Short mmCIF file of C-alpha atoms and ligand atoms in Angstrom, two decimals:
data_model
loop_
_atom_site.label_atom_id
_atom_site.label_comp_id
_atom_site.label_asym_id
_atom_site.label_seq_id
_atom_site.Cartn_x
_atom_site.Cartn_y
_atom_site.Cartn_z
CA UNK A 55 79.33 83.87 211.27
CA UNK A 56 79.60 83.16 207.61
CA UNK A 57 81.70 85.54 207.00
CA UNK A 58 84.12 84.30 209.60
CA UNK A 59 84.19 81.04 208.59
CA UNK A 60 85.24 81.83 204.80
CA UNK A 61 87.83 83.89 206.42
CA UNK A 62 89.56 80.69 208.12
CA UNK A 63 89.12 78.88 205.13
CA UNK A 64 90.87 81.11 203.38
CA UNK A 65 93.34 81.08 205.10
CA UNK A 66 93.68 77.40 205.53
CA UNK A 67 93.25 76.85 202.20
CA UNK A 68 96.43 79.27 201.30
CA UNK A 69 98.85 78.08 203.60
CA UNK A 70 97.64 74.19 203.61
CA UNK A 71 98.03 74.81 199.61
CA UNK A 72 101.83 76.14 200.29
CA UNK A 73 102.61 73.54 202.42
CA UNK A 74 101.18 70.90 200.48
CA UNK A 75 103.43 72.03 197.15
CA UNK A 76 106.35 72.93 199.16
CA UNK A 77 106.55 69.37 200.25
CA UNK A 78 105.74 67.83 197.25
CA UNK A 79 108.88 69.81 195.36
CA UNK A 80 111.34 68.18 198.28
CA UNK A 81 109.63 64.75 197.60
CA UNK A 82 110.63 64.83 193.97
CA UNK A 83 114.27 66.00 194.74
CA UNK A 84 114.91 63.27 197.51
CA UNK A 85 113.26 61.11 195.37
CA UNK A 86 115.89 61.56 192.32
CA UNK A 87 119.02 61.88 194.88
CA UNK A 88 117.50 58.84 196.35
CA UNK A 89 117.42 57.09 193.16
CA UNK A 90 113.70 55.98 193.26
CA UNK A 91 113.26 58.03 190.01
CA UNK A 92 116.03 58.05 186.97
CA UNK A 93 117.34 56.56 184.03
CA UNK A 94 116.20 53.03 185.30
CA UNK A 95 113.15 54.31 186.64
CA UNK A 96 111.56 56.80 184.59
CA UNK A 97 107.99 57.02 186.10
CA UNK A 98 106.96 56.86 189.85
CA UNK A 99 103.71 57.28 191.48
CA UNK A 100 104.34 59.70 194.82
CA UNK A 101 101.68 59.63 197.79
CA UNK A 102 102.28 62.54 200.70
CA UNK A 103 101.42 60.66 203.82
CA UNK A 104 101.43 64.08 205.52
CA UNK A 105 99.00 65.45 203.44
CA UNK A 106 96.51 61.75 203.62
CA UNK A 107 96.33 62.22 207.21
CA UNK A 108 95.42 65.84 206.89
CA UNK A 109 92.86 65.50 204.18
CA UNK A 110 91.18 62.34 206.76
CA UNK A 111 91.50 64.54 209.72
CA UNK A 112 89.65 67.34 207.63
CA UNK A 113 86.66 65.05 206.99
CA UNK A 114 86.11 64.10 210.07
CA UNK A 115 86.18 67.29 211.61
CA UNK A 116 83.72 68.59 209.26
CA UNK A 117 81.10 66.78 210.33
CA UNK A 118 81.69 66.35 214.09
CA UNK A 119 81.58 70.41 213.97
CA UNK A 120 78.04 70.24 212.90
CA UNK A 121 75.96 66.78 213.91
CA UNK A 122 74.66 66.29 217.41
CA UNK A 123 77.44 64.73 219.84
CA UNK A 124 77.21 61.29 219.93
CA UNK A 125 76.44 60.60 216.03
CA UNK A 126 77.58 57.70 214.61
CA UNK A 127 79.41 58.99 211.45
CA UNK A 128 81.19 56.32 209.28
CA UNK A 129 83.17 57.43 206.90
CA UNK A 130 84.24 55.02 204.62
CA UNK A 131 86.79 55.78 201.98
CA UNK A 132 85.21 54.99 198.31
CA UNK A 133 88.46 52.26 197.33
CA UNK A 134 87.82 52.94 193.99
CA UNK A 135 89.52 55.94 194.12
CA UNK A 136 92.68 54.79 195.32
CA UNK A 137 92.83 50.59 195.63
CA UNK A 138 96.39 49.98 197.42
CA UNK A 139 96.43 48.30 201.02
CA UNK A 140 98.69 50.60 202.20
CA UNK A 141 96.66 53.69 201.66
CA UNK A 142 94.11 52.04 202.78
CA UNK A 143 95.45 50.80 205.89
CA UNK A 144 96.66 54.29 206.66
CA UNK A 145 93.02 55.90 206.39
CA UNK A 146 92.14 53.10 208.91
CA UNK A 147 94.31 53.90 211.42
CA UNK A 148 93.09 57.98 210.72
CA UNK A 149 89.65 56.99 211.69
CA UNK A 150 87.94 56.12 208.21
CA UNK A 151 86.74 52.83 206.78
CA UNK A 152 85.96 51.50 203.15
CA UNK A 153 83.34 51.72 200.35
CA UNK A 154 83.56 48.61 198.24
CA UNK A 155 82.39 47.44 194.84
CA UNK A 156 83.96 44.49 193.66
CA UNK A 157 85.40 41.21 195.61
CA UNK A 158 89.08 42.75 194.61
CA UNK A 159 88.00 45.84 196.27
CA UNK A 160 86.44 43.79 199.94
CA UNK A 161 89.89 41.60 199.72
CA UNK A 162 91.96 44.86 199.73
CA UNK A 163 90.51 46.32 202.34
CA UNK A 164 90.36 43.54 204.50
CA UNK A 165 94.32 43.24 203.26
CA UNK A 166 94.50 46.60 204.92
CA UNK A 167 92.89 45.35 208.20
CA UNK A 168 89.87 47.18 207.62
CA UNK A 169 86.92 45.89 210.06
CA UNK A 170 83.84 44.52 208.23
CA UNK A 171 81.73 46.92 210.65
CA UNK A 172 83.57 49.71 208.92
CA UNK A 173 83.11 48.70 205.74
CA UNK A 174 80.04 48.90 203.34
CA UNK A 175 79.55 47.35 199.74
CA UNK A 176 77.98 48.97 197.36
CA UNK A 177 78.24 47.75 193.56
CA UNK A 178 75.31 47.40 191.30
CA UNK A 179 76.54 43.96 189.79
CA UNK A 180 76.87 41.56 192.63
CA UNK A 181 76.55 38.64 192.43
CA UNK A 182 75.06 35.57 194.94
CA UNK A 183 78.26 34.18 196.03
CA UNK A 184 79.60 38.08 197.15
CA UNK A 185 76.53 38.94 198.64
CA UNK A 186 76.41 35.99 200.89
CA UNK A 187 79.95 36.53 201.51
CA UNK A 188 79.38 40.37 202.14
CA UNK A 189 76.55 39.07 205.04
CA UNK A 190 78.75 35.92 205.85
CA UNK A 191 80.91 38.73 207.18
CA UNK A 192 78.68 41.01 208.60
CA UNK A 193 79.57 44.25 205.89
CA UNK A 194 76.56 46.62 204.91
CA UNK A 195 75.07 45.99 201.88
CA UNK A 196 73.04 48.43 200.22
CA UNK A 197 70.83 46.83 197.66
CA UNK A 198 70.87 48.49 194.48
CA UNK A 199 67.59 47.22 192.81
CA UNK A 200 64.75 45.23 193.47
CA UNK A 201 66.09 41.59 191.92
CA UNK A 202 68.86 42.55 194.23
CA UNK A 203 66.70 42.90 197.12
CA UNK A 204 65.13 39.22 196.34
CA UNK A 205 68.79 37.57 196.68
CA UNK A 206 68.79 39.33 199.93
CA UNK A 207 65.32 38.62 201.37
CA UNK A 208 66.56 34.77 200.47
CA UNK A 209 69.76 35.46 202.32
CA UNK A 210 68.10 36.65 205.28
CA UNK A 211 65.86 34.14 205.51
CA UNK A 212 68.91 31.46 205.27
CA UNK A 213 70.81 32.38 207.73
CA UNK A 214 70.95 35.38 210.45
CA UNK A 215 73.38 38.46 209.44
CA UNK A 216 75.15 41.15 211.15
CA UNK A 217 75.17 43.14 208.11
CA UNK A 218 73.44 45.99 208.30
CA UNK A 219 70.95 46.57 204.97
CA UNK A 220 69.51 48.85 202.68
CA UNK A 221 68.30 50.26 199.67
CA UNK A 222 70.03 52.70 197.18
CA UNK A 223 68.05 55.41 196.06
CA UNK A 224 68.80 57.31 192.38
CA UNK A 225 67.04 60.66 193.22
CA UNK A 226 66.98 61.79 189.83
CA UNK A 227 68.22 65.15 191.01
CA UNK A 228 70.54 65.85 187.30
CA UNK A 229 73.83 65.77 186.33
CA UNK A 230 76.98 67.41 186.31
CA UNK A 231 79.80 68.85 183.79
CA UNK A 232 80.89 65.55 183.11
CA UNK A 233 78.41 62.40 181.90
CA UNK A 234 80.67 59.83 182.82
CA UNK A 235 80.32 60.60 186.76
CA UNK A 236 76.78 61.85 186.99
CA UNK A 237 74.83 59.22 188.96
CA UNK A 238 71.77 61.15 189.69
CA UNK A 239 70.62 61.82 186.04
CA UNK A 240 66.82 60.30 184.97
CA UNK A 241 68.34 57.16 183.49
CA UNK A 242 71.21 56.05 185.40
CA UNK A 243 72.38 52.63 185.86
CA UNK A 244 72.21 52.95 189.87
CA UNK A 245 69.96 52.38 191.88
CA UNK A 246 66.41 52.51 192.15
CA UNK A 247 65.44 55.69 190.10
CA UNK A 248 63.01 57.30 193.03
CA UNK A 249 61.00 59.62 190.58
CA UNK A 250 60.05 56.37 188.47
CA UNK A 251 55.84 55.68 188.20
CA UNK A 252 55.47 53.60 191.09
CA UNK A 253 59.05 53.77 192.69
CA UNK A 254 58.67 55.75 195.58
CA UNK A 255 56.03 53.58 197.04
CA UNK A 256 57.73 50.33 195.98
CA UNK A 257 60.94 51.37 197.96
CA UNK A 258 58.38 52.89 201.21
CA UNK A 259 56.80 49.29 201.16
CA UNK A 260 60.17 47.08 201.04
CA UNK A 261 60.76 48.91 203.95
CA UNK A 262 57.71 48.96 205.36
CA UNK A 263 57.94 44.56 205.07
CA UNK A 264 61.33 43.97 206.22
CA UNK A 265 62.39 45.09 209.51
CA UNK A 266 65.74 44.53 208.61
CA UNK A 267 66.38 47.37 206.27
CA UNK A 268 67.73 50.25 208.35
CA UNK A 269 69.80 52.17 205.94
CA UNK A 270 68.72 54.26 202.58
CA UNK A 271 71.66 55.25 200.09
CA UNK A 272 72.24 57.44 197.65
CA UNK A 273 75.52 59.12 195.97
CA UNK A 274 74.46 61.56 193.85
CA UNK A 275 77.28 62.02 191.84
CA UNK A 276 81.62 62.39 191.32
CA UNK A 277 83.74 65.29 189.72
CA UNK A 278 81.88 67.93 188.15
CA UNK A 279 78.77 68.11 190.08
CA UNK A 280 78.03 71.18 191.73
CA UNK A 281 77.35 71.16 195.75
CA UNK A 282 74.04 72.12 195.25
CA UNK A 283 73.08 69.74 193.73
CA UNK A 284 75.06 66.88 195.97
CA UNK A 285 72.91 69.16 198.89
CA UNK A 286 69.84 68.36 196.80
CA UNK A 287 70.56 64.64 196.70
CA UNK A 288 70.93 64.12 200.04
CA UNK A 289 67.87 66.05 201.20
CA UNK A 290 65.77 63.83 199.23
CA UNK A 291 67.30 60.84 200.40
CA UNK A 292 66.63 62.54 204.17
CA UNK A 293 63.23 63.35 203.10
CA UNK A 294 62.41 59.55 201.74
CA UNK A 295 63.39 58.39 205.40
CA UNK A 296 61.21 60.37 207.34
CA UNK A 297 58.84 59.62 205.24
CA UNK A 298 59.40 55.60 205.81
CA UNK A 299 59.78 56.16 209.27
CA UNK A 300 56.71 58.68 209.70
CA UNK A 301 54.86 55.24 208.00
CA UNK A 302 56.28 52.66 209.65
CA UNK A 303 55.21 54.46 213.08
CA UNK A 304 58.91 54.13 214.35
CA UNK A 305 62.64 54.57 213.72
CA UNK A 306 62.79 52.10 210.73
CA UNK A 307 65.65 53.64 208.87
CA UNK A 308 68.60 54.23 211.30
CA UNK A 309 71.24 55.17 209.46
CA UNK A 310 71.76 57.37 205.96
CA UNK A 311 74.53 57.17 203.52
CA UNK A 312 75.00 60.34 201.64
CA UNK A 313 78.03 58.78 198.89
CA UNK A 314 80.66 60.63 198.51
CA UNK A 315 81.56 62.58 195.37
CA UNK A 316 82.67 66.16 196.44
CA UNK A 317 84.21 67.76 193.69
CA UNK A 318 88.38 68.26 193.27
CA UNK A 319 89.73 71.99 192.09
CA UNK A 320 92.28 70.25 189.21
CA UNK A 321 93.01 74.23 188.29
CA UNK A 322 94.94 74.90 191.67
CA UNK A 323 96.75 73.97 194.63
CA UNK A 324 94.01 75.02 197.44
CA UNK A 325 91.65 72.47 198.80
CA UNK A 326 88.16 73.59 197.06
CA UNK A 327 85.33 73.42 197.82
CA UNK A 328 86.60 72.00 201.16
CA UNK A 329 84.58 69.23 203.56
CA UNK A 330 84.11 72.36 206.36
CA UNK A 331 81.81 73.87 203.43
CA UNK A 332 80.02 71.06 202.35
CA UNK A 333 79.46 70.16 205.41
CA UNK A 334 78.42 73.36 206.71
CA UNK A 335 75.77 73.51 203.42
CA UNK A 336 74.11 70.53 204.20
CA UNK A 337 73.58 71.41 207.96
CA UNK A 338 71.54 74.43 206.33
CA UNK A 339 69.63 72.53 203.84
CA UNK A 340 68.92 69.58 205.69
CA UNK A 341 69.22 70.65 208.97
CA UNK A 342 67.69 67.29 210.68
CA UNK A 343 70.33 65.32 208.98
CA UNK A 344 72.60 66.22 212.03
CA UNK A 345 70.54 66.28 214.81
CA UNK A 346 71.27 62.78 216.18
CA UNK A 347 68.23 60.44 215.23
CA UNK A 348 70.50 58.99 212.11
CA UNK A 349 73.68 57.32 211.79
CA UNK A 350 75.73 59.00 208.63
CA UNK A 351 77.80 56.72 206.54
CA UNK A 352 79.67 58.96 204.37
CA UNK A 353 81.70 57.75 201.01
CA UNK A 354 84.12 60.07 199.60
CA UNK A 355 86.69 59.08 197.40
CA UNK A 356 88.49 61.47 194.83
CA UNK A 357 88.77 64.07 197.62
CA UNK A 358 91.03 62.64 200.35
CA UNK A 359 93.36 61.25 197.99
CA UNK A 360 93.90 63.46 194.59
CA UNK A 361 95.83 66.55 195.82
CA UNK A 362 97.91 63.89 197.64
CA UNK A 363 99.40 61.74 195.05
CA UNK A 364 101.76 62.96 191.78
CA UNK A 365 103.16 60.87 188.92
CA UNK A 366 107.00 62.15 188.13
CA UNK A 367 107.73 61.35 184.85
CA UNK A 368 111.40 61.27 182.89
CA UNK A 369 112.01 63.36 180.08
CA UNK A 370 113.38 60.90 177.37
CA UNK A 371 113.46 63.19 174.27
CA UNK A 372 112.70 66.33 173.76
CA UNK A 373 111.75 67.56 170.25
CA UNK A 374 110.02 69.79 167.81
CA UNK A 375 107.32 69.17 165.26
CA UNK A 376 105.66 71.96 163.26
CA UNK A 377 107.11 74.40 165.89
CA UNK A 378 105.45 73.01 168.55
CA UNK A 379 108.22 72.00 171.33
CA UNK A 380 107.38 68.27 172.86
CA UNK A 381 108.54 66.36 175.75
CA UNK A 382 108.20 62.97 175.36
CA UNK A 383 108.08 61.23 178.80
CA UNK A 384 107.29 58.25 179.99
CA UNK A 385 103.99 59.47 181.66
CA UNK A 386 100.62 58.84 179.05
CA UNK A 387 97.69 57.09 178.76
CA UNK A 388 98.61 53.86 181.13
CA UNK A 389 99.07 56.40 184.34
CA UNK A 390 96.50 58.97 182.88
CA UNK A 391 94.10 57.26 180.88
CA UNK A 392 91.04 59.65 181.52
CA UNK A 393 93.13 62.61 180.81
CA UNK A 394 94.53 61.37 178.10
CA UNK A 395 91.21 60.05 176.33
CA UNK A 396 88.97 63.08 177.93
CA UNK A 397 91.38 65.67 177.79
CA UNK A 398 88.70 68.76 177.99
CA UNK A 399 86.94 66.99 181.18
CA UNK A 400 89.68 66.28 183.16
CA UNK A 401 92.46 68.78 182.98
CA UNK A 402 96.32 68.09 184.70
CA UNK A 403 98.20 70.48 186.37
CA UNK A 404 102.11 69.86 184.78
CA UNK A 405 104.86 70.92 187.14
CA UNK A 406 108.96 71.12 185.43
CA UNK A 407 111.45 69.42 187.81
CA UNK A 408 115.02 69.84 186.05
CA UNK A 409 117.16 67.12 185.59
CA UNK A 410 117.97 66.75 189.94
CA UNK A 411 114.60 67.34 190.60
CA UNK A 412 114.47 71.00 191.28
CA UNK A 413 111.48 73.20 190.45
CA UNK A 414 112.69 74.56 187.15
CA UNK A 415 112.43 78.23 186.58
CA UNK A 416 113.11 79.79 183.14
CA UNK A 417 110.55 81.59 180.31
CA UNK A 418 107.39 79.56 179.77
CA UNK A 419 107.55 78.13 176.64
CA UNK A 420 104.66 76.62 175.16
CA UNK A 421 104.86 72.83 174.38
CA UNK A 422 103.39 69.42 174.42
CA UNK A 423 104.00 66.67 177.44
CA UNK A 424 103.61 63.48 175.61
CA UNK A 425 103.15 59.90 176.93
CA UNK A 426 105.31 56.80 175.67
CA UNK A 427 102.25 54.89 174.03
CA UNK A 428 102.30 54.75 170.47
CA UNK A 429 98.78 56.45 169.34
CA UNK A 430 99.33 60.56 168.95
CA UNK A 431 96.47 61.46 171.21
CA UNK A 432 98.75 60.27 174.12
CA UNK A 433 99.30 63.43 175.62
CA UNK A 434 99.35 64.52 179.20
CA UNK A 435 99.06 68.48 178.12
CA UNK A 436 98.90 69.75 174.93
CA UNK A 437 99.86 73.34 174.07
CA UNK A 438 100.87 73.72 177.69
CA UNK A 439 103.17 77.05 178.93
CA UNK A 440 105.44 75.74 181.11
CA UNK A 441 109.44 76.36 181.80
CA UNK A 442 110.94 74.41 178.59
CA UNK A 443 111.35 70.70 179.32
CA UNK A 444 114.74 69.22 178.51
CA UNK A 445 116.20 65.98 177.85
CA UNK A 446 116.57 64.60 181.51
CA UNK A 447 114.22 66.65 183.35
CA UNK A 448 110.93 65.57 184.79
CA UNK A 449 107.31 66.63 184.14
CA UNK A 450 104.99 66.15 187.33
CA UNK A 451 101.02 65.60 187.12
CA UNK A 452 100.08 67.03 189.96
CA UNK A 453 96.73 65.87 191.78
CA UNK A 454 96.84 62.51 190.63
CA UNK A 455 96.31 60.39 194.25
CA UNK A 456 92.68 59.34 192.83
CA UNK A 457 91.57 57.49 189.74
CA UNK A 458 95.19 57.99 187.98
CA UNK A 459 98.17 55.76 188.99
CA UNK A 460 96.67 53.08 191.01
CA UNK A 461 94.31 52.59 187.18
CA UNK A 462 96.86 51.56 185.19
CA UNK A 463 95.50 50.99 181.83
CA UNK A 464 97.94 48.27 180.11
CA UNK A 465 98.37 50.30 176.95
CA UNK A 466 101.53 49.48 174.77
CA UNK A 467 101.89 46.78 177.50
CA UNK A 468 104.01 49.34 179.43
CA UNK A 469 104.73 48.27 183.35
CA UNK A 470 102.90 49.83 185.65
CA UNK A 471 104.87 52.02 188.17
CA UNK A 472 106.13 52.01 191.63
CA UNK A 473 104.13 53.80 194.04
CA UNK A 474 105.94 55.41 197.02
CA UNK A 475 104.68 57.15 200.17
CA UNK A 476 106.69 59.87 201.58
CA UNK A 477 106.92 61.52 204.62
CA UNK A 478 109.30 63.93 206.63
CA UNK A 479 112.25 61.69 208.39
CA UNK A 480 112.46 64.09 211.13
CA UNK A 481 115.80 65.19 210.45
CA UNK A 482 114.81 67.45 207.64
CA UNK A 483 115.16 64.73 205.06
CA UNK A 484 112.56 63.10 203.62
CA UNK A 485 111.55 59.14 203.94
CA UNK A 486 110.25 56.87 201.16
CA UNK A 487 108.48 53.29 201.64
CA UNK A 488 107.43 51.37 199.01
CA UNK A 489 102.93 51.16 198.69
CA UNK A 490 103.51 49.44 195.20
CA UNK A 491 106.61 47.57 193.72
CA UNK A 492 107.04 48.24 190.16
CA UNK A 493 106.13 45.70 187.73
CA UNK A 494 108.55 43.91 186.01
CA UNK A 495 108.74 42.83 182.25
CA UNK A 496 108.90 39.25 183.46
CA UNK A 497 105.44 39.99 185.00
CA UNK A 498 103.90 41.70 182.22
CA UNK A 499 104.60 38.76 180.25
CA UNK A 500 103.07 36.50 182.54
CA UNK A 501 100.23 38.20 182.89
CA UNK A 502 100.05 38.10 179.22
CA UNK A 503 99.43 34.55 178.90
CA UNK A 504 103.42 33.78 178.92
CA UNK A 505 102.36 30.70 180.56
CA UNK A 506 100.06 29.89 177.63
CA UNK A 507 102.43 30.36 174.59
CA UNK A 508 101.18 27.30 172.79
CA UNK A 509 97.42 27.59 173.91
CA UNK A 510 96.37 28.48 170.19
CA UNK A 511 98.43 26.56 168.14
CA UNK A 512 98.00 22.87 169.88
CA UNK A 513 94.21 23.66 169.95
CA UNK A 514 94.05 23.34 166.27
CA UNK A 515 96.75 20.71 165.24
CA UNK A 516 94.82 18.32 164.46
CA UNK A 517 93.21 20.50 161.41
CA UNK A 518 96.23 21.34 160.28
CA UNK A 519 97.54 17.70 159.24
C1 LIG B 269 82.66 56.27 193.09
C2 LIG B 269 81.76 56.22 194.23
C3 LIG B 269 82.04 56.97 195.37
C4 LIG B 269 83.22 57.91 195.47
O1 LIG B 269 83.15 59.00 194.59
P1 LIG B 269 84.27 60.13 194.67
O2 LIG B 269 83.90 61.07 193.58
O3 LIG B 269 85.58 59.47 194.41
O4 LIG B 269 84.20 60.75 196.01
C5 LIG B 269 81.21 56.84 196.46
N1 LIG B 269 80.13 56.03 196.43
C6 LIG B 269 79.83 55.30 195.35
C7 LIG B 269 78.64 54.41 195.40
C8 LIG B 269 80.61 55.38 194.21
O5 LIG B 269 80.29 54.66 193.13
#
């Protein structure tokens, strides 16, 4: 059985993989013939619309192929990971909701059309006015500490809710390869750390006194944990609700929300480790998890969208320093800011795209693919063997739908790009449509305080006379 099953992953993983880049080098042609990427526009973002729906109908088959028919199973997109109303609007119509933490975050996804009984909020800093607004509406809430849980207790008291409500859980399982994602280490800043003196029976009693907490949450961590140890967070987060329920004499806790966090391969095309297998490893480690008596909200962010989105980036110059060749694009820090800054943790693929957008062939040269900001670390690759890079040809990061150019980082105060979905136009061409106009100068001024140019110097006249 196992064996079978890595077979047809395999497999799907190959050709999906093939696919997936094969499309991806027509986008970046039609997109320079098309004029969406050139002298005027020298960066794009690019989002494969083929690929998002794939990716969505991926996770949902994953877990209808091993929970009990008739599970509830949310799964609602973490927006983080990719905040545009468009994208979001498309994972709606595939069948997945939204993970919020922020009010820009709710508004976007309500932008998208996004139903507030398919959407959950989840940040650890909210505030009175968003949680009332959050219940107002009737999204989940999942409370991340116990002050938290006070402003809700008041809430519920105040006025009735649709919201559905719970706790999240830190299950202190570890952390990963990378600090910065790691959510389940002893003293993270979410949630309510369950291995704490006293915690465990703090969060069985909050339960055990409000019969309006029916969820229990927990995301145990982003890129660079290992699915082991996601496995291990969610089977103490299964094992803390049968506990509560075992207590409480009946089905307190309803529903569990396992987070999202399942790691991206940045090394290669294929789609690894894939949902099928995480999936399939949490059925055998928590086997009750799936057998109907809970709801499953799931969260996952980075891996529906990163092997779907690439930033194209102009060659402007290409020089030498010290004999080390370097394209200087306009792709750096403000499309690729953890890259740039964390350059060991999170590694981009580089494709060359000569100067009409074709995959360029030629001897692998090894060079640098700089960013326009004006600090020397700002380097998409350093030391990279790639075809050489020319004046006028373009340098692709590849898997950068998540976390990369829907974060711009106003560095330099350089504009942040246009983002463009693509798709097949059924004729063998392919189809753009705008997700995000570019920004223009006149903006970035304006959102510089252009309206303010006198702010400073009036406040002080007076001393100056
Ligand atoms: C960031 C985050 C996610 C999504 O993580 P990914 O690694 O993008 O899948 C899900 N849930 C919560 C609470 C998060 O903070």
């Amino acid at each position: 059985m196992e064996h079978e099953h890595e077979h047809e992953d395999e497999h799907d993983i190959e050709s999906g993989a093939r696919e997936r880049a094969g499309r991806r080098d027509e986008a970046v042609r039609a997109a320079v013939a098309q004029g969406l990427l050139g002298p005027g526009a020298a960066v794009v973002g690019l989002l494969d619309v083929t690929g998002i729906r794939r990716s969505a109908a991926a996770l949902r088959a994953a877990f209808d192929a091993v929970a009990a028919p008739g599970t509830p199973v949310l799964h609602a997109f973490a927006v983080k990971a990719t905040p545009l109303v468009p994208v979001l609007r498309l994972l709606h119509e595939a069948g997945i909701g939204a993970e919020v933490a922020s009010p820009g975050e709710l508004a976007l996804a309500r932008a998208a059309g996004v139903p507030a009984a398919r959407t959950v909020l989840d940040s650890p800093a909210k505030t009175p006015a968003e949680l009332r607004e959050a219940l107002a509406l009737g999204v989940a809430v999942n409370a991340d500490n116990p002050q938290e849980l006070d402003r809700l207790d008041a809430l519920v008291r105040s006025a009735p809710s649709r919201s559905p409500l719970g706790i999240r859980i830190n299950p202190q399982v570890g952390g990963g390869t990378i600090g910065a994602t790691s959510t389940a280490t002893e003293t993270s800043k979410f949630g309510v750390a369950l291995r704490d003196e006293g915690a465990r029976e703090w969060v069985v009693r909050a339960y055990l006194e409000r019969p309006w907490l029916t969820r229990l949450h927990a995301h145990t961590g982003s890129q660079g944990i290992p699915l082991s140890l996601m496995a291990r967070g969610v089977a103490e987060t299964y094992a803390l609700a049968e506990e509560i329920n075992a207590r409480a004499g009946r089905h307190r806790i309803d529903t569990l929300d396992i987070g999202g966090g399942l790691p991206v391969n940045f090394a290669s095309e294929g789609t690894t480790p894939s949902y099928a297998q995480f999936a399939r490893l949490l059925a055998e480690e928590v086997p009750g998890l799936f057998d109907g008596r809970y709801g499953l909200v799931t969260e996952f962010g980075r891996s529906l969208l990163a092997k779907h989105g690439t930033v194209v980036a102009r060659v402007e110059y290409a020089k030498s320093a010290g004999g080390r060749r370097i394209a200087v694009t306009h792709a750096g820090v403000q499309v690729a800011t953890r890259t740039v800054y964390a350059p060991e943790a999170w590694p981009l693929r580089i494709a060359a795209y000569d100067a009409e957008g074709r995959p360029k062939a030629g001897p692998e040269v090894v060079q640098d693919v700089a960013g326009p900001a004006c600090f020397a670390g700002d380097l998409l690759a350093e030391g990279r063997a790639l075809p050489l890079l020319d004046q006028g040809d373009y340098a692709a990061a590849l898997d950068t739908g998540a976390y990369y150019f829907a974060h711009h980082y106003a560095y330099n105060s350089l504009a942040r790009p246009g983002i463009y979905g693509f798709a097949p136009d059924g004729s063998g061409g392919i189809r753009f449509a705008t997700v995000r106009e570019p920004q223009t100068i006149a903006e970035v001024v304006s959102e510089s305080g252009g309206a303010h140019a006198s702010a400073l110097t009036t406040l002080c006249a007076h001393e100056s006379r």
